Amino acid sequence: MSPPVTPVRSSGEFFAFCLDTLRGLGRRPVQVREFVQQAWFISSVSILPAALVSIPFGAVIALQLGSLARQLGAQSFTGATSVLAVVREAGPIVTALIIAGAGGSAICADLGARKIREELDAMQVLGIDPIHRLVVPRVLASMLVAVLLNGLVSVVGVIGGYAFNVVLQGGTPGAYVASFQALGQLPDLLVGEVKAVLFGAAAALVACYKGMTAKGGPKGVGDAVNQSVVITFMLLFALNFLVTAAYFQVVPQKGS
């Protein structure tokens, strides 16, 4: 059984790891090739699952909110509530979960395998900083892919919600669009993109940290992958709460 101080020590080491990564963002040379390769890899394993998940996600939101709005006699506002829910909340969350589950687990497994083969130690002996060489490109690639995927998920989710609301619930297309124009605003889209950037960075940082600290051979790598996914999910929901609370405090909402 691990001593009680172990989680505190791990949290401090992870915080120091994040600071080292942040410091490495401004170092030269920039690892362009590694960045492009990682961005392509993360996008290739994330695009299809994200698109497939966003369709039922948008449909469920539209159906639930449409049913609730009809009970309250506010069916004309179904479009605004559905679109805002997808753009501000569902889009970034779905994007982060897909990146953490698909891209983050692969990143953790790759770095964990390098760790147990002592490749990372060999890089340090040669004077190469593994954080600058391996971690920074993966974090930047994850942030870029998260922003792009968030746009894809939002578009597909909004289209799916529109189709299900109009076809299954008998909604009016004009009222669906008009209500969103009445209550939606540009900061709603911007906060979704900010969330996507933060979530992508968090997923990559946790995956890299757990991979580079893996111990115990192949079993240790597998445990590190599982831990990285679970920790990332918990961290994402905490970050989402903080960003959403700050957003509602700073940005005035239409109609309020």
mmCIF file of N, CA and C in Angstrom, residues 93-226:
data_model
loop_
_atom_site.group_PDB
_atom_site.id
_atom_site.type_symbol
_atom_site.label_atom_id
_atom_site.label_comp_id
_atom_site.label_asym_id
_atom_site.label_seq_id
_atom_site.Cartn_x
_atom_site.Cartn_y
_atom_site.Cartn_z
ATOM 1 N N ILE A 93 -16.231 18.865 -24.724
ATOM 2 C CA ILE A 93 -16.151 17.659 -23.902
ATOM 3 C C ILE A 93 -15.961 16.423 -24.773
ATOM 4 N N VAL A 94 -16.763 16.294 -25.831
ATOM 5 C CA VAL A 94 -16.627 15.146 -26.731
ATOM 6 C C VAL A 94 -15.242 15.132 -27.362
ATOM 7 N N THR A 95 -14.771 16.297 -27.794
ATOM 8 C CA THR A 95 -13.443 16.381 -28.400
ATOM 9 C C THR A 95 -12.370 15.912 -27.427
ATOM 10 N N ALA A 96 -12.436 16.392 -26.190
ATOM 11 C CA ALA A 96 -11.419 16.032 -25.212
ATOM 12 C C ALA A 96 -11.461 14.548 -24.874
ATOM 13 N N LEU A 97 -12.654 13.995 -24.734
ATOM 14 C CA LEU A 97 -12.756 12.572 -24.405
ATOM 15 C C LEU A 97 -12.207 11.709 -25.532
ATOM 16 N N ILE A 98 -12.477 12.089 -26.768
ATOM 17 C CA ILE A 98 -11.962 11.315 -27.901
ATOM 18 C C ILE A 98 -10.438 11.420 -27.959
ATOM 19 N N ILE A 99 -9.916 12.621 -27.799
ATOM 20 C CA ILE A 99 -8.461 12.796 -27.861
ATOM 21 C C ILE A 99 -7.778 12.059 -26.707
ATOM 22 N N ALA A 100 -8.359 12.140 -25.511
ATOM 23 C CA ALA A 100 -7.766 11.447 -24.372
ATOM 24 C C ALA A 100 -7.845 9.936 -24.539
ATOM 25 N N GLY A 101 -8.980 9.436 -25.049
ATOM 26 C CA GLY A 101 -9.148 8.001 -25.177
ATOM 27 C C GLY A 101 -8.385 7.392 -26.329
ATOM 28 N N ALA A 102 -8.292 8.112 -27.446
ATOM 29 C CA ALA A 102 -7.620 7.568 -28.635
ATOM 30 C C ALA A 102 -6.184 8.070 -28.735
ATOM 31 N N GLY A 103 -6.012 9.390 -28.865
ATOM 32 C CA GLY A 103 -4.668 9.935 -29.020
ATOM 33 C C GLY A 103 -3.841 9.878 -27.756
ATOM 34 N N GLY A 104 -4.446 10.233 -26.608
ATOM 35 C CA GLY A 104 -3.693 10.263 -25.362
ATOM 36 C C GLY A 104 -3.192 8.898 -24.940
ATOM 37 N N SER A 105 -4.016 7.879 -25.104
ATOM 38 C CA SER A 105 -3.578 6.535 -24.736
ATOM 39 C C SER A 105 -2.431 6.066 -25.614
ATOM 40 N N ALA A 106 -2.470 6.417 -26.911
ATOM 41 C CA ALA A 106 -1.376 6.043 -27.812
ATOM 42 C C ALA A 106 -0.089 6.782 -27.451
ATOM 43 N N ILE A 107 -0.209 8.060 -27.097
ATOM 44 C CA ILE A 107 0.968 8.831 -26.682
ATOM 45 C C ILE A 107 1.576 8.230 -25.425
ATOM 46 N N CYS A 108 0.724 7.901 -24.455
ATOM 47 C CA CYS A 108 1.220 7.324 -23.202
ATOM 48 C C CYS A 108 1.902 5.985 -23.451
ATOM 49 N N ALA A 109 1.309 5.155 -24.292
ATOM 50 C CA ALA A 109 1.908 3.852 -24.585
ATOM 51 C C ALA A 109 3.248 4.002 -25.295
ATOM 52 N N ASP A 110 3.338 4.950 -26.226
ATOM 53 C CA ASP A 110 4.585 5.161 -26.964
ATOM 54 C C ASP A 110 5.707 5.622 -26.033
ATOM 55 N N LEU A 111 5.430 6.649 -25.224
ATOM 56 C CA LEU A 111 6.460 7.143 -24.312
ATOM 57 C C LEU A 111 6.770 6.132 -23.214
ATOM 58 N N GLY A 112 5.756 5.370 -22.779
ATOM 59 C CA GLY A 112 6.007 4.346 -21.778
ATOM 60 C C GLY A 112 6.919 3.246 -22.305
ATOM 61 N N ALA A 113 6.710 2.871 -23.564
ATOM 62 C CA ALA A 113 7.590 1.869 -24.167
ATOM 63 C C ALA A 113 9.013 2.398 -24.301
ATOM 64 N N ARG A 114 9.156 3.661 -24.647
ATOM 65 C CA ARG A 114 10.493 4.262 -24.719
ATOM 66 C C ARG A 114 11.142 4.302 -23.337
ATOM 67 N N LYS A 115 10.313 4.517 -22.302
ATOM 68 C CA LYS A 115 10.851 4.591 -20.947
ATOM 69 C C LYS A 115 11.395 3.246 -20.493
ATOM 70 N N ILE A 116 10.631 2.184 -20.684
ATOM 71 C CA ILE A 116 11.091 0.884 -20.194
ATOM 72 C C ILE A 116 12.228 0.332 -21.047
ATOM 73 N N ARG A 117 12.374 0.816 -22.288
ATOM 74 C CA ARG A 117 13.527 0.426 -23.109
ATOM 75 C C ARG A 117 14.730 1.329 -22.850
ATOM 76 N N GLU A 118 14.562 2.271 -21.913
ATOM 77 C CA GLU A 118 15.619 3.190 -21.492
ATOM 78 C C GLU A 118 16.066 4.123 -22.617
ATOM 79 N N GLU A 119 15.182 4.359 -23.583
ATOM 80 C CA GLU A 119 15.507 5.314 -24.653
ATOM 81 C C GLU A 119 15.551 6.737 -24.117
ATOM 82 N N LEU A 120 14.667 7.048 -23.176
ATOM 83 C CA LEU A 120 14.650 8.396 -22.612
ATOM 84 C C LEU A 120 15.930 8.672 -21.825
ATOM 85 N N ASP A 121 16.411 7.676 -21.103
ATOM 86 C CA ASP A 121 17.672 7.838 -20.381
ATOM 87 C C ASP A 121 18.831 8.021 -21.356
ATOM 88 N N ALA A 122 18.790 7.294 -22.465
ATOM 89 C CA ALA A 122 19.847 7.437 -23.471
ATOM 90 C C ALA A 122 19.841 8.833 -24.084
ATOM 91 N N MET A 123 18.651 9.403 -24.295
ATOM 92 C CA MET A 123 18.563 10.762 -24.834
ATOM 93 C C MET A 123 19.177 11.767 -23.866
ATOM 94 N N GLN A 124 18.920 11.594 -22.576
ATOM 95 C CA GLN A 124 19.498 12.504 -21.588
ATOM 96 C C GLN A 124 21.016 12.376 -21.537
ATOM 97 N N VAL A 125 21.535 11.144 -21.689
ATOM 98 C CA VAL A 125 22.983 10.953 -21.711
ATOM 99 C C VAL A 125 23.609 11.671 -22.904
ATOM 100 N N LEU A 126 22.895 11.695 -24.014
ATOM 101 C CA LEU A 126 23.388 12.367 -25.215
ATOM 102 C C LEU A 126 23.159 13.876 -25.180
ATOM 103 N N GLY A 127 22.585 14.382 -24.105
ATOM 104 C CA GLY A 127 22.358 15.818 -23.995
ATOM 105 C C GLY A 127 21.086 16.300 -24.656
ATOM 106 N N ILE A 128 20.152 15.407 -24.953
ATOM 107 C CA ILE A 128 18.875 15.755 -25.589
ATOM 108 C C ILE A 128 17.791 15.768 -24.523
ATOM 109 N N ASP A 129 17.071 16.858 -24.443
ATOM 110 C CA ASP A 129 15.998 16.985 -23.456
ATOM 111 C C ASP A 129 14.750 16.268 -23.976
ATOM 112 N N PRO A 130 14.310 15.189 -23.329
ATOM 113 C CA PRO A 130 13.119 14.476 -23.825
ATOM 114 C C PRO A 130 11.861 15.332 -23.824
ATOM 115 N N ILE A 131 11.767 16.257 -22.880
ATOM 116 C CA ILE A 131 10.573 17.106 -22.843
ATOM 117 C C ILE A 131 10.521 18.004 -24.062
ATOM 118 N N HIS A 132 11.646 18.627 -24.396
ATOM 119 C CA HIS A 132 11.682 19.505 -25.567
ATOM 120 C C HIS A 132 11.547 18.712 -26.854
ATOM 121 N N ARG A 133 12.145 17.539 -26.897
ATOM 122 C CA ARG A 133 12.170 16.753 -28.137
ATOM 123 C C ARG A 133 10.885 15.976 -28.369
ATOM 124 N N LEU A 134 10.262 15.467 -27.303
ATOM 125 C CA LEU A 134 9.120 14.577 -27.461
ATOM 126 C C LEU A 134 7.810 15.144 -26.926
ATOM 127 N N VAL A 135 7.858 15.804 -25.780
ATOM 128 C CA VAL A 135 6.621 16.228 -25.127
ATOM 129 C C VAL A 135 6.030 17.476 -25.785
ATOM 130 N N VAL A 136 6.860 18.484 -26.001
ATOM 131 C CA VAL A 136 6.357 19.752 -26.546
ATOM 132 C C VAL A 136 5.653 19.558 -27.891
ATOM 133 N N PRO A 137 6.222 18.828 -28.856
ATOM 134 C CA PRO A 137 5.490 18.641 -30.120
ATOM 135 C C PRO A 137 4.160 17.921 -29.940
ATOM 136 N N ARG A 138 4.101 16.975 -29.023
ATOM 137 C CA ARG A 138 2.854 16.246 -28.802
ATOM 138 C C ARG A 138 1.794 17.130 -28.149
ATOM 139 N N VAL A 139 2.206 17.991 -27.232
ATOM 140 C CA VAL A 139 1.246 18.899 -26.596
ATOM 141 C C VAL A 139 0.700 19.896 -27.617
ATOM 142 N N LEU A 140 1.576 20.479 -28.419
ATOM 143 C CA LEU A 140 1.130 21.429 -29.437
ATOM 144 C C LEU A 140 0.230 20.754 -30.464
ATOM 145 N N ALA A 141 0.592 19.536 -30.875
ATOM 146 C CA ALA A 141 -0.232 18.818 -31.843
ATOM 147 C C ALA A 141 -1.607 18.504 -31.272
ATOM 148 N N SER A 142 -1.659 18.107 -30.014
ATOM 149 C CA SER A 142 -2.933 17.809 -29.373
ATOM 150 C C SER A 142 -3.808 19.057 -29.269
ATOM 151 N N MET A 143 -3.209 20.200 -28.966
ATOM 152 C CA MET A 143 -3.976 21.447 -28.882
ATOM 153 C C MET A 143 -4.541 21.836 -30.237
ATOM 154 N N LEU A 144 -3.723 21.711 -31.290
ATOM 155 C CA LEU A 144 -4.192 22.058 -32.637
ATOM 156 C C LEU A 144 -5.319 21.140 -33.083
ATOM 157 N N VAL A 145 -5.134 19.845 -32.907
ATOM 158 C CA VAL A 145 -6.159 18.889 -33.325
ATOM 159 C C VAL A 145 -7.437 19.086 -32.512
ATOM 160 N N ALA A 146 -7.303 19.422 -31.233
ATOM 161 C CA ALA A 146 -8.486 19.644 -30.400
ATOM 162 C C ALA A 146 -9.309 20.812 -30.921
ATOM 163 N N VAL A 147 -8.648 21.886 -31.326
ATOM 164 C CA VAL A 147 -9.380 23.044 -31.869
ATOM 165 C C VAL A 147 -10.113 22.671 -33.147
ATOM 166 N N LEU A 148 -9.429 21.960 -34.043
ATOM 167 C CA LEU A 148 -10.050 21.582 -35.313
ATOM 168 C C LEU A 148 -11.185 20.582 -35.098
ATOM 169 N N LEU A 149 -10.946 19.608 -34.222
ATOM 170 C CA LEU A 149 -11.990 18.623 -33.947
ATOM 171 C C LEU A 149 -13.206 19.249 -33.269
ATOM 172 N N ASN A 150 -12.964 20.239 -32.431
ATOM 173 C CA ASN A 150 -14.081 20.908 -31.774
ATOM 174 C C ASN A 150 -14.990 21.577 -32.801
ATOM 175 N N GLY A 151 -14.396 22.179 -33.824
ATOM 176 C CA GLY A 151 -15.205 22.754 -34.892
ATOM 177 C C GLY A 151 -16.006 21.701 -35.621
ATOM 178 N N LEU A 152 -15.372 20.558 -35.916
ATOM 179 C CA LEU A 152 -16.071 19.473 -36.596
ATOM 180 C C LEU A 152 -17.214 18.927 -35.750
ATOM 181 N N VAL A 153 -16.933 18.675 -34.479
ATOM 182 C CA VAL A 153 -17.961 18.132 -33.590
ATOM 183 C C VAL A 153 -19.114 19.113 -33.440
ATOM 184 N N SER A 154 -18.818 20.385 -33.328
ATOM 185 C CA SER A 154 -19.882 21.384 -33.169
ATOM 186 C C SER A 154 -20.770 21.439 -34.404
ATOM 187 N N VAL A 155 -20.158 21.452 -35.593
ATOM 188 C CA VAL A 155 -20.937 21.511 -36.828
ATOM 189 C C VAL A 155 -21.812 20.272 -36.985
ATOM 190 N N VAL A 156 -21.209 19.093 -36.811
ATOM 191 C CA VAL A 156 -21.969 17.851 -36.964
ATOM 192 C C VAL A 156 -23.054 17.753 -35.896
ATOM 193 N N GLY A 157 -22.743 18.139 -34.657
ATOM 194 C CA GLY A 157 -23.735 18.086 -33.596
ATOM 195 C C GLY A 157 -24.901 19.026 -33.830
ATOM 196 N N VAL A 158 -24.618 20.231 -34.312
ATOM 197 C CA VAL A 158 -25.695 21.196 -34.588
ATOM 198 C C VAL A 158 -26.569 20.705 -35.732
ATOM 199 N N ILE A 159 -25.939 20.173 -36.788
ATOM 200 C CA ILE A 159 -26.723 19.651 -37.909
ATOM 201 C C ILE A 159 -27.583 18.466 -37.472
ATOM 202 N N GLY A 160 -26.998 17.565 -36.669
ATOM 203 C CA GLY A 160 -27.776 16.437 -36.172
ATOM 204 C C GLY A 160 -28.928 16.874 -35.292
ATOM 205 N N GLY A 161 -28.685 17.839 -34.410
ATOM 206 C CA GLY A 161 -29.757 18.346 -33.568
ATOM 207 C C GLY A 161 -30.851 19.032 -34.365
ATOM 208 N N TYR A 162 -30.459 19.795 -35.376
ATOM 209 C CA TYR A 162 -31.445 20.460 -36.245
ATOM 210 C C TYR A 162 -32.316 19.438 -36.963
ATOM 211 N N ALA A 163 -31.673 18.411 -37.530
ATOM 212 C CA ALA A 163 -32.427 17.407 -38.275
ATOM 213 C C ALA A 163 -33.401 16.667 -37.372
ATOM 214 N N PHE A 164 -32.953 16.269 -36.195
ATOM 215 C CA PHE A 164 -33.828 15.513 -35.305
ATOM 216 C C PHE A 164 -34.950 16.385 -34.761
ATOM 217 N N ASN A 165 -34.667 17.642 -34.475
ATOM 218 C CA ASN A 165 -35.718 18.524 -33.961
ATOM 219 C C ASN A 165 -36.783 18.799 -35.019
ATOM 220 N N VAL A 166 -36.347 19.056 -36.240
ATOM 221 C CA VAL A 166 -37.302 19.388 -37.303
ATOM 222 C C VAL A 166 -38.059 18.149 -37.766
ATOM 223 N N VAL A 167 -37.355 17.028 -37.913
ATOM 224 C CA VAL A 167 -37.983 15.830 -38.482
ATOM 225 C C VAL A 167 -38.809 15.080 -37.446
ATOM 226 N N LEU A 168 -38.255 14.809 -36.276
ATOM 227 C CA LEU A 168 -38.922 13.971 -35.291
ATOM 228 C C LEU A 168 -39.858 14.741 -34.364
ATOM 229 N N GLN A 169 -39.530 15.983 -34.076
ATOM 230 C CA GLN A 169 -40.339 16.743 -33.124
ATOM 231 C C GLN A 169 -41.224 17.781 -33.790
ATOM 232 N N GLY A 170 -41.167 17.862 -35.100
ATOM 233 C CA GLY A 170 -42.036 18.792 -35.814
ATOM 234 C C GLY A 170 -41.708 20.248 -35.589
ATOM 235 N N GLY A 171 -40.447 20.538 -35.309
ATOM 236 C CA GLY A 171 -40.054 21.923 -35.105
ATOM 237 C C GLY A 171 -40.037 22.721 -36.403
ATOM 238 N N THR A 172 -40.038 24.025 -36.261
ATOM 239 C CA THR A 172 -40.012 24.921 -37.424
ATOM 240 C C THR A 172 -38.572 25.315 -37.716
ATOM 241 N N PRO A 173 -38.105 25.091 -38.951
ATOM 242 C CA PRO A 173 -36.710 25.446 -39.265
ATOM 243 C C PRO A 173 -36.390 26.914 -39.022
ATOM 244 N N GLY A 174 -37.303 27.799 -39.395
ATOM 245 C CA GLY A 174 -37.046 29.220 -39.205
ATOM 246 C C GLY A 174 -36.932 29.607 -37.751
ATOM 247 N N ALA A 175 -37.807 29.055 -36.915
ATOM 248 C CA ALA A 175 -37.751 29.367 -35.482
ATOM 249 C C ALA A 175 -36.484 28.794 -34.851
ATOM 250 N N TYR A 176 -36.035 27.639 -35.326
ATOM 251 C CA TYR A 176 -34.818 27.020 -34.797
ATOM 252 C C TYR A 176 -33.631 27.940 -35.007
ATOM 253 N N VAL A 177 -33.504 28.490 -36.225
ATOM 254 C CA VAL A 177 -32.369 29.357 -36.540
ATOM 255 C C VAL A 177 -32.527 30.720 -35.887
ATOM 256 N N ALA A 178 -33.753 31.266 -35.897
ATOM 257 C CA ALA A 178 -33.982 32.611 -35.367
ATOM 258 C C ALA A 178 -33.718 32.680 -33.870
ATOM 259 N N SER A 179 -34.073 31.627 -33.130
ATOM 260 C CA SER A 179 -33.854 31.658 -31.685
ATOM 261 C C SER A 179 -32.365 31.639 -31.352
ATOM 262 N N PHE A 180 -31.593 30.914 -32.152
ATOM 263 C CA PHE A 180 -30.150 30.916 -31.912
ATOM 264 C C PHE A 180 -29.553 32.284 -32.214
ATOM 265 N N GLN A 181 -30.014 32.917 -33.284
ATOM 266 C CA GLN A 181 -29.519 34.254 -33.601
ATOM 267 C C GLN A 181 -29.897 35.262 -32.530
ATOM 268 N N ALA A 182 -31.003 35.030 -31.853
ATOM 269 C CA ALA A 182 -31.443 35.966 -30.815
ATOM 270 C C ALA A 182 -30.648 35.826 -29.523
ATOM 271 N N LEU A 183 -30.229 34.608 -29.191
ATOM 272 C CA LEU A 183 -29.563 34.374 -27.905
ATOM 273 C C LEU A 183 -28.081 34.043 -28.033
ATOM 274 N N GLY A 184 -27.643 33.565 -29.201
ATOM 275 C CA GLY A 184 -26.244 33.212 -29.383
ATOM 276 C C GLY A 184 -25.371 34.429 -29.635
ATOM 277 N N GLN A 185 -24.089 34.311 -29.314
ATOM 278 C CA GLN A 185 -23.146 35.390 -29.540
ATOM 279 C C GLN A 185 -21.760 34.794 -29.785
ATOM 280 N N LEU A 186 -20.864 35.630 -30.313
ATOM 281 C CA LEU A 186 -19.530 35.161 -30.680
ATOM 282 C C LEU A 186 -18.743 34.586 -29.499
ATOM 283 N N PRO A 187 -18.797 35.179 -28.310
ATOM 284 C CA PRO A 187 -18.062 34.581 -27.181
ATOM 285 C C PRO A 187 -18.456 33.146 -26.872
ATOM 286 N N ASP A 188 -19.675 32.729 -27.240
ATOM 287 C CA ASP A 188 -20.067 31.334 -27.024
ATOM 288 C C ASP A 188 -19.183 30.393 -27.837
ATOM 289 N N LEU A 189 -18.881 30.782 -29.060
ATOM 290 C CA LEU A 189 -17.987 29.976 -29.893
ATOM 291 C C LEU A 189 -16.552 30.054 -29.401
ATOM 292 N N LEU A 190 -16.134 31.244 -28.981
ATOM 293 C CA LEU A 190 -14.758 31.421 -28.526
ATOM 294 C C LEU A 190 -14.478 30.624 -27.258
ATOM 295 N N VAL A 191 -15.425 30.594 -26.324
ATOM 296 C CA VAL A 191 -15.186 29.843 -25.094
ATOM 297 C C VAL A 191 -15.119 28.345 -25.381
ATOM 298 N N GLY A 192 -15.859 27.892 -26.397
ATOM 299 C CA GLY A 192 -15.746 26.494 -26.795
ATOM 300 C C GLY A 192 -14.364 26.169 -27.329
ATOM 301 N N GLU A 193 -13.801 27.083 -28.120
ATOM 302 C CA GLU A 193 -12.459 26.856 -28.651
ATOM 303 C C GLU A 193 -11.399 26.946 -27.542
ATOM 304 N N VAL A 194 -11.595 27.863 -26.611
ATOM 305 C CA VAL A 194 -10.656 27.958 -25.485
ATOM 306 C C VAL A 194 -10.682 26.673 -24.663
ATOM 307 N N LYS A 195 -11.868 26.155 -24.422
ATOM 308 C CA LYS A 195 -11.974 24.884 -23.701
ATOM 309 C C LYS A 195 -11.259 23.772 -24.465
ATOM 310 N N ALA A 196 -11.438 23.741 -25.786
ATOM 311 C CA ALA A 196 -10.800 22.694 -26.584
ATOM 312 C C ALA A 196 -9.282 22.768 -26.471
ATOM 313 N N VAL A 197 -8.722 23.984 -26.504
ATOM 314 C CA VAL A 197 -7.267 24.144 -26.376
ATOM 315 C C VAL A 197 -6.789 23.650 -25.010
ATOM 316 N N LEU A 198 -7.482 24.068 -23.954
ATOM 317 C CA LEU A 198 -7.085 23.651 -22.599
ATOM 318 C C LEU A 198 -7.236 22.141 -22.419
ATOM 319 N N PHE A 199 -8.336 21.593 -22.925
ATOM 320 C CA PHE A 199 -8.561 20.157 -22.771
ATOM 321 C C PHE A 199 -7.529 19.354 -23.555
ATOM 322 N N GLY A 200 -7.202 19.811 -24.763
ATOM 323 C CA GLY A 200 -6.193 19.113 -25.550
ATOM 324 C C GLY A 200 -4.837 19.144 -24.880
ATOM 325 N N ALA A 201 -4.476 20.300 -24.324
ATOM 326 C CA ALA A 201 -3.197 20.399 -23.612
ATOM 327 C C ALA A 201 -3.189 19.506 -22.378
ATOM 328 N N ALA A 202 -4.295 19.503 -21.628
ATOM 329 C CA ALA A 202 -4.356 18.678 -20.418
ATOM 330 C C ALA A 202 -4.244 17.197 -20.757
ATOM 331 N N ALA A 203 -4.940 16.767 -21.797
ATOM 332 C CA ALA A 203 -4.887 15.351 -22.186
ATOM 333 C C ALA A 203 -3.477 14.943 -22.578
ATOM 334 N N ALA A 204 -2.796 15.783 -23.349
ATOM 335 C CA ALA A 204 -1.441 15.449 -23.789
ATOM 336 C C ALA A 204 -0.458 15.483 -22.629
ATOM 337 N N LEU A 205 -0.591 16.449 -21.737
ATOM 338 C CA LEU A 205 0.331 16.546 -20.604
ATOM 339 C C LEU A 205 0.203 15.340 -19.679
ATOM 340 N N VAL A 206 -1.017 14.945 -19.374
ATOM 341 C CA VAL A 206 -1.212 13.784 -18.500
ATOM 342 C C VAL A 206 -0.678 12.522 -19.172
ATOM 343 N N ALA A 207 -0.967 12.356 -20.463
ATOM 344 C CA ALA A 207 -0.500 11.166 -21.175
ATOM 345 C C ALA A 207 1.025 11.119 -21.224
ATOM 346 N N CYS A 208 1.663 12.255 -21.510
ATOM 347 C CA CYS A 208 3.126 12.287 -21.572
ATOM 348 C C CYS A 208 3.739 12.021 -20.201
ATOM 349 N N TYR A 209 3.166 12.625 -19.173
ATOM 350 C CA TYR A 209 3.723 12.444 -17.834
ATOM 351 C C TYR A 209 3.618 10.993 -17.379
ATOM 352 N N LYS A 210 2.454 10.396 -17.548
ATOM 353 C CA LYS A 210 2.292 9.004 -17.120
ATOM 354 C C LYS A 210 3.155 8.073 -17.956
ATOM 355 N N GLY A 211 3.326 8.374 -19.233
ATOM 356 C CA GLY A 211 4.178 7.533 -20.061
ATOM 357 C C GLY A 211 5.640 7.630 -19.682
ATOM 358 N N MET A 212 6.108 8.840 -19.395
ATOM 359 C CA MET A 212 7.521 9.031 -19.076
ATOM 360 C C MET A 212 7.870 8.621 -17.652
ATOM 361 N N THR A 213 6.879 8.338 -16.834
ATOM 362 C CA THR A 213 7.142 7.869 -15.467
ATOM 363 C C THR A 213 6.688 6.428 -15.263
ATOM 364 N N ALA A 214 6.415 5.722 -16.350
ATOM 365 C CA ALA A 214 5.964 4.327 -16.248
ATOM 366 C C ALA A 214 7.092 3.455 -15.690
ATOM 367 N N LYS A 215 6.700 2.476 -14.896
ATOM 368 C CA LYS A 215 7.661 1.553 -14.293
ATOM 369 C C LYS A 215 7.067 0.144 -14.303
ATOM 370 N N GLY A 216 7.975 -0.846 -14.238
ATOM 371 C CA GLY A 216 7.509 -2.214 -14.078
ATOM 372 C C GLY A 216 7.300 -2.975 -15.361
ATOM 373 N N GLY A 217 7.944 -2.568 -16.449
ATOM 374 C CA GLY A 217 7.849 -3.322 -17.690
ATOM 375 C C GLY A 217 6.541 -3.094 -18.429
ATOM 376 N N PRO A 218 6.173 -4.033 -19.302
ATOM 377 C CA PRO A 218 4.942 -3.869 -20.103
ATOM 378 C C PRO A 218 3.688 -3.696 -19.257
ATOM 379 N N LYS A 219 3.604 -4.410 -18.131
ATOM 380 C CA LYS A 219 2.435 -4.242 -17.263
ATOM 381 C C LYS A 219 2.363 -2.823 -16.717
ATOM 382 N N GLY A 220 3.508 -2.254 -16.382
ATOM 383 C CA GLY A 220 3.526 -0.880 -15.906
ATOM 384 C C GLY A 220 3.067 0.102 -16.963
ATOM 385 N N VAL A 221 3.408 -0.169 -18.229
ATOM 386 C CA VAL A 221 2.957 0.697 -19.320
ATOM 387 C C VAL A 221 1.439 0.621 -19.465
ATOM 388 N N GLY A 222 0.902 -0.602 -19.395
ATOM 389 C CA GLY A 222 -0.554 -0.744 -19.469
ATOM 390 C C GLY A 222 -1.258 -0.038 -18.334
ATOM 391 N N ASP A 223 -0.720 -0.150 -17.126
ATOM 392 C CA ASP A 223 -1.312 0.557 -15.983
ATOM 393 C C ASP A 223 -1.226 2.069 -16.171
ATOM 394 N N ALA A 224 -0.113 2.549 -16.729
ATOM 395 C CA ALA A 224 0.049 3.984 -16.963
ATOM 396 C C ALA A 224 -0.976 4.500 -17.964
ATOM 397 N N VAL A 225 -1.247 3.712 -19.013
ATOM 398 C CA VAL A 225 -2.251 4.110 -20.007
ATOM 399 C C VAL A 225 -3.628 4.219 -19.359
ATOM 400 N N ASN A 226 -4.008 3.215 -18.576
ATOM 401 C CA ASN A 226 -5.312 3.256 -17.896
ATOM 402 C C ASN A 226 -5.402 4.450 -16.953
#
